């Protein structure tokens, strides 16, 4: 696979990761399609292993969706940009501090944005709990699954 195709796959994955944060955009399917594109072009056992693992992880994520609270962004009282800031920080955090940085970045950025907006530490944490109940858990689980797939793909490119 050429460099430009790898850049294209990476951009499609990034689009899917951002798509997870936007209601109505099938971000998870976009990330999976990027891995499929890569595996069909690369045709190595490692690429197929990543595709099989990504498929299994995405299916488990779909099975967990009904168990999580539905996304109700209006009920949290926080602006939509708060979840967007948390999502972007979660994506960056996942690659800066592998795996745990995604969760810490997501929740930490929501807290930071809400503390700045509301002005106090207690109000910030109360808002974080409200945001996580209304939309955060569903977004975080889907984003984390997509980040694991993107991280596996990137890991294979770098070390595989």
PDB file of C-alpha atoms in Angstrom:
ATOM      1  CA  UNK A   1       0.000   0.000   0.000  1.00  0.00           C
ATOM      2  CA  UNK A   2       1.374   3.392  -0.943  1.00  0.00           C
ATOM      3  CA  UNK A   3       1.981   6.302   1.368  1.00  0.00           C
ATOM      4  CA  UNK A   4      -0.892   8.342  -0.061  1.00  0.00           C
ATOM      5  CA  UNK A   5      -3.320   5.480   0.434  1.00  0.00           C
ATOM      6  CA  UNK A   6      -2.190   5.145   4.050  1.00  0.00           C
ATOM      7  CA  UNK A   7      -2.704   8.880   4.517  1.00  0.00           C
ATOM      8  CA  UNK A   8      -6.163   8.480   2.988  1.00  0.00           C
ATOM      9  CA  UNK A   9      -7.016   5.612   5.348  1.00  0.00           C
ATOM     10  CA  UNK A  10      -5.777   7.679   8.289  1.00  0.00           C
ATOM     11  CA  UNK A  11      -7.879  10.665   7.243  1.00  0.00           C
ATOM     12  CA  UNK A  12     -10.966   8.484   6.860  1.00  0.00           C
ATOM     13  CA  UNK A  13     -10.327   7.080  10.356  1.00  0.00           C
ATOM     14  CA  UNK A  14      -9.952  10.588  11.744  1.00  0.00           C
ATOM     15  CA  UNK A  15     -13.215  11.549  10.044  1.00  0.00           C
ATOM     16  CA  UNK A  16     -14.865   8.548  11.697  1.00  0.00           C
ATOM     17  CA  UNK A  17     -13.470   9.460  15.118  1.00  0.00           C
ATOM     18  CA  UNK A  18     -14.860  12.970  14.797  1.00  0.00           C
ATOM     19  CA  UNK A  19     -18.075  11.475  13.433  1.00  0.00           C
ATOM     20  CA  UNK A  20     -18.595   9.610  16.690  1.00  0.00           C
ATOM     21  CA  UNK A  21     -18.972  13.000  18.369  1.00  0.00           C
ATOM     22  CA  UNK A  22     -21.554  14.310  15.905  1.00  0.00           C
ATOM     23  CA  UNK A  23     -25.081  12.914  16.280  1.00  0.00           C
ATOM     24  CA  UNK A  24     -26.336  11.197  13.142  1.00  0.00           C
ATOM     25  CA  UNK A  25     -22.904  10.478  11.664  1.00  0.00           C
ATOM     26  CA  UNK A  26     -21.988   6.767  11.630  1.00  0.00           C
ATOM     27  CA  UNK A  27     -18.478   7.265  12.985  1.00  0.00           C
ATOM     28  CA  UNK A  28     -18.051   3.655  14.024  1.00  0.00           C
ATOM     29  CA  UNK A  29     -18.940   2.403  10.539  1.00  0.00           C
ATOM     30  CA  UNK A  30     -16.548   4.914   8.957  1.00  0.00           C
ATOM     31  CA  UNK A  31     -13.651   3.722  11.139  1.00  0.00           C
ATOM     32  CA  UNK A  32     -14.449   0.088  10.331  1.00  0.00           C
ATOM     33  CA  UNK A  33     -14.666   0.882   6.613  1.00  0.00           C
ATOM     34  CA  UNK A  34     -11.211   2.487   6.754  1.00  0.00           C
ATOM     35  CA  UNK A  35      -9.766  -0.691   8.298  1.00  0.00           C
ATOM     36  CA  UNK A  36     -11.565  -2.766   5.651  1.00  0.00           C
ATOM     37  CA  UNK A  37     -10.075  -0.591   2.891  1.00  0.00           C
ATOM     38  CA  UNK A  38      -6.610  -1.046   4.384  1.00  0.00           C
ATOM     39  CA  UNK A  39      -6.985  -4.812   4.847  1.00  0.00           C
ATOM     40  CA  UNK A  40      -8.299  -5.354   1.322  1.00  0.00           C
ATOM     41  CA  UNK A  41      -5.403  -3.356  -0.107  1.00  0.00           C
ATOM     42  CA  UNK A  42      -2.622  -4.677   2.154  1.00  0.00           C
ATOM     43  CA  UNK A  43      -3.619  -8.383   2.130  1.00  0.00           C
ATOM     44  CA  UNK A  44      -1.267  -9.484   4.931  1.00  0.00           C
ATOM     45  CA  UNK A  45      -2.221 -11.771   7.805  1.00  0.00           C
ATOM     46  CA  UNK A  46      -1.625  -8.895  10.233  1.00  0.00           C
ATOM     47  CA  UNK A  47      -4.002  -6.623   8.333  1.00  0.00           C
ATOM     48  CA  UNK A  48      -6.668  -9.310   8.320  1.00  0.00           C
ATOM     49  CA  UNK A  49      -6.111  -9.886  12.035  1.00  0.00           C
ATOM     50  CA  UNK A  50      -6.685  -6.190  12.717  1.00  0.00           C
ATOM     51  CA  UNK A  51      -9.832  -6.295  10.574  1.00  0.00           C
ATOM     52  CA  UNK A  52     -11.157  -9.342  12.428  1.00  0.00           C
ATOM     53  CA  UNK A  53     -10.375  -7.732  15.791  1.00  0.00           C
ATOM     54  CA  UNK A  54     -11.981  -4.454  14.710  1.00  0.00           C
ATOM     55  CA  UNK A  55     -15.088  -6.277  13.531  1.00  0.00           C
ATOM     56  CA  UNK A  56     -15.385  -8.172  16.813  1.00  0.00           C
ATOM     57  CA  UNK A  57     -14.866  -5.018  18.882  1.00  0.00           C
ATOM     58  CA  UNK A  58     -17.419  -3.047  16.871  1.00  0.00           C
ATOM     59  CA  UNK A  59     -19.964  -5.863  17.220  1.00  0.00           C
ATOM     60  CA  UNK A  60     -19.436  -5.951  20.993  1.00  0.00           C
ATOM     61  CA  UNK A  61     -19.863  -2.184  21.050  1.00  0.00           C
ATOM     62  CA  UNK A  62     -23.137  -2.501  19.136  1.00  0.00           C
ATOM     63  CA  UNK A  63     -24.309  -5.146  21.600  1.00  0.00           C
ATOM     64  CA  UNK A  64     -23.512  -2.829  24.527  1.00  0.00           C
ATOM     65  CA  UNK A  65     -25.353   0.172  23.084  1.00  0.00           C
ATOM     66  CA  UNK A  66     -28.811  -0.840  24.367  1.00  0.00           C
ATOM     67  CA  UNK A  67     -27.373  -1.241  27.878  1.00  0.00           C
ATOM     68  CA  UNK A  68     -26.074   2.344  27.958  1.00  0.00           C
ATOM     69  CA  UNK A  69     -28.248   5.388  28.519  1.00  0.00           C
ATOM     70  CA  UNK A  70     -29.394   6.958  25.248  1.00  0.00           C
ATOM     71  CA  UNK A  71     -27.823  10.184  24.031  1.00  0.00           C
ATOM     72  CA  UNK A  72     -29.883  13.114  25.272  1.00  0.00           C
ATOM     73  CA  UNK A  73     -27.638  16.148  24.932  1.00  0.00           C
ATOM     74  CA  UNK A  74     -30.390  18.613  25.810  1.00  0.00           C
ATOM     75  CA  UNK A  75     -30.909  17.140  29.278  1.00  0.00           C
ATOM     76  CA  UNK A  76     -27.407  17.838  30.557  1.00  0.00           C
ATOM     77  CA  UNK A  77     -27.709  21.611  30.447  1.00  0.00           C
ATOM     78  CA  UNK A  78     -24.205  21.904  29.022  1.00  0.00           C
ATOM     79  CA  UNK A  79     -23.557  23.285  25.546  1.00  0.00           C
ATOM     80  CA  UNK A  80     -22.824  20.822  22.754  1.00  0.00           C
ATOM     81  CA  UNK A  81     -19.307  22.207  22.398  1.00  0.00           C
ATOM     82  CA  UNK A  82     -18.486  20.795  25.839  1.00  0.00           C
ATOM     83  CA  UNK A  83     -18.888  17.222  24.560  1.00  0.00           C
ATOM     84  CA  UNK A  84     -17.016  18.144  21.363  1.00  0.00           C
ATOM     85  CA  UNK A  85     -14.107  19.533  23.419  1.00  0.00           C
ATOM     86  CA  UNK A  86     -14.138  16.375  25.530  1.00  0.00           C
ATOM     87  CA  UNK A  87     -14.145  14.183  22.430  1.00  0.00           C
ATOM     88  CA  UNK A  88     -11.250  15.973  20.775  1.00  0.00           C
ATOM     89  CA  UNK A  89      -9.275  15.857  24.039  1.00  0.00           C
ATOM     90  CA  UNK A  90     -10.094  12.148  24.336  1.00  0.00           C
ATOM     91  CA  UNK A  91      -8.755  11.489  20.828  1.00  0.00           C
ATOM     92  CA  UNK A  92      -5.567  13.439  21.518  1.00  0.00           C
ATOM     93  CA  UNK A  93      -5.197  11.937  25.000  1.00  0.00           C
ATOM     94  CA  UNK A  94      -5.511   8.390  23.649  1.00  0.00           C
ATOM     95  CA  UNK A  95      -2.431   8.838  21.487  1.00  0.00           C
ATOM     96  CA  UNK A  96      -0.435  10.929  23.982  1.00  0.00           C
ATOM     97  CA  UNK A  97      -0.952   8.540  26.922  1.00  0.00           C
ATOM     98  CA  UNK A  98      -1.999   5.281  25.223  1.00  0.00           C
ATOM     99  CA  UNK A  99      -5.391   3.862  26.176  1.00  0.00           C
ATOM    100  CA  UNK A 100      -6.026   5.552  29.555  1.00  0.00           C
ATOM    101  CA  UNK A 101      -5.367   9.003  28.114  1.00  0.00           C
ATOM    102  CA  UNK A 102      -8.560   8.740  26.068  1.00  0.00           C
ATOM    103  CA  UNK A 103     -10.787   8.413  29.103  1.00  0.00           C
ATOM    104  CA  UNK A 104      -8.835  10.929  31.169  1.00  0.00           C
ATOM    105  CA  UNK A 105      -8.784  13.421  28.299  1.00  0.00           C
ATOM    106  CA  UNK A 106     -12.511  13.062  27.659  1.00  0.00           C
ATOM    107  CA  UNK A 107     -13.660  13.504  31.250  1.00  0.00           C
ATOM    108  CA  UNK A 108     -10.927  16.018  32.129  1.00  0.00           C
ATOM    109  CA  UNK A 109     -11.732  18.291  29.198  1.00  0.00           C
ATOM    110  CA  UNK A 110     -15.440  18.212  29.996  1.00  0.00           C
ATOM    111  CA  UNK A 111     -14.612  19.189  33.571  1.00  0.00           C
ATOM    112  CA  UNK A 112     -12.267  21.957  32.425  1.00  0.00           C
ATOM    113  CA  UNK A 113     -14.792  23.395  29.982  1.00  0.00           C
ATOM    114  CA  UNK A 114     -17.593  23.272  32.512  1.00  0.00           C
ATOM    115  CA  UNK A 115     -15.484  24.754  35.295  1.00  0.00           C
ATOM    116  CA  UNK A 116     -14.553  27.675  33.048  1.00  0.00           C
ATOM    117  CA  UNK A 117     -18.179  28.113  32.004  1.00  0.00           C
ATOM    118  CA  UNK A 118     -19.687  27.835  35.491  1.00  0.00           C
ATOM    119  CA  UNK A 119     -16.881  29.316  37.571  1.00  0.00           C
ATOM    120  CA  UNK A 120     -16.551  26.884  40.477  1.00  0.00           C
ATOM    121  CA  UNK A 121     -15.113  23.448  41.120  1.00  0.00           C
ATOM    122  CA  UNK A 122     -18.289  21.993  42.628  1.00  0.00           C
ATOM    123  CA  UNK A 123     -20.484  23.234  39.816  1.00  0.00           C
ATOM    124  CA  UNK A 124     -17.977  21.842  37.307  1.00  0.00           C
ATOM    125  CA  UNK A 125     -18.109  18.336  38.804  1.00  0.00           C
ATOM    126  CA  UNK A 126     -21.898  18.456  39.060  1.00  0.00           C
ATOM    127  CA  UNK A 127     -22.068  19.386  35.396  1.00  0.00           C
ATOM    128  CA  UNK A 128     -19.606  16.604  34.476  1.00  0.00           C
ATOM    129  CA  UNK A 129     -21.861  14.044  36.182  1.00  0.00           C
ATOM    130  CA  UNK A 130     -24.870  15.470  34.376  1.00  0.00           C
ATOM    131  CA  UNK A 131     -23.134  15.438  30.981  1.00  0.00           C
ATOM    132  CA  UNK A 132     -21.856  11.890  31.500  1.00  0.00           C
ATOM    133  CA  UNK A 133     -25.359  10.662  32.390  1.00  0.00           C
ATOM    134  CA  UNK A 134     -27.015  12.424  29.449  1.00  0.00           C
ATOM    135  CA  UNK A 135     -24.529  11.704  26.646  1.00  0.00           C
ATOM    136  CA  UNK A 136     -21.079  10.975  27.971  1.00  0.00           C
ATOM    137  CA  UNK A 137     -21.180   7.256  28.654  1.00  0.00           C
ATOM    138  CA  UNK A 138     -22.620   6.360  25.242  1.00  0.00           C
ATOM    139  CA  UNK A 139     -20.188   8.675  23.441  1.00  0.00           C
ATOM    140  CA  UNK A 140     -17.230   7.535  25.535  1.00  0.00           C
ATOM    141  CA  UNK A 141     -17.819   3.817  24.931  1.00  0.00           C
ATOM    142  CA  UNK A 142     -18.252   4.275  21.174  1.00  0.00           C
ATOM    143  CA  UNK A 143     -15.292   6.659  20.938  1.00  0.00           C
ATOM    144  CA  UNK A 144     -13.091   4.327  22.983  1.00  0.00           C
ATOM    145  CA  UNK A 145     -13.920   1.356  20.742  1.00  0.00           C
ATOM    146  CA  UNK A 146     -13.078   3.395  17.647  1.00  0.00           C
ATOM    147  CA  UNK A 147      -9.880   4.662  19.274  1.00  0.00           C
ATOM    148  CA  UNK A 148      -8.795   1.102  20.047  1.00  0.00           C
ATOM    149  CA  UNK A 149      -9.294   0.167  16.401  1.00  0.00           C
ATOM    150  CA  UNK A 150      -7.407   3.253  15.183  1.00  0.00           C
ATOM    151  CA  UNK A 151      -4.648   2.581  17.709  1.00  0.00           C
ATOM    152  CA  UNK A 152      -4.310  -1.040  16.561  1.00  0.00           C
ATOM    153  CA  UNK A 153      -4.077   0.089  12.945  1.00  0.00           C
ATOM    154  CA  UNK A 154      -1.485   2.733  13.772  1.00  0.00           C
ATOM    155  CA  UNK A 155       0.465   0.273  15.942  1.00  0.00           C
ATOM    156  CA  UNK A 156       0.652  -2.235  13.104  1.00  0.00           C
ATOM    157  CA  UNK A 157       1.842   0.471  10.721  1.00  0.00           C
ATOM    158  CA  UNK A 158       4.553   1.635  13.105  1.00  0.00           C
ATOM    159  CA  UNK A 159       5.763  -1.645  14.624  1.00  0.00           C
ATOM    160  CA  UNK A 160       4.323  -4.301  12.340  1.00  0.00           C
TER     161      UNK A 160
END
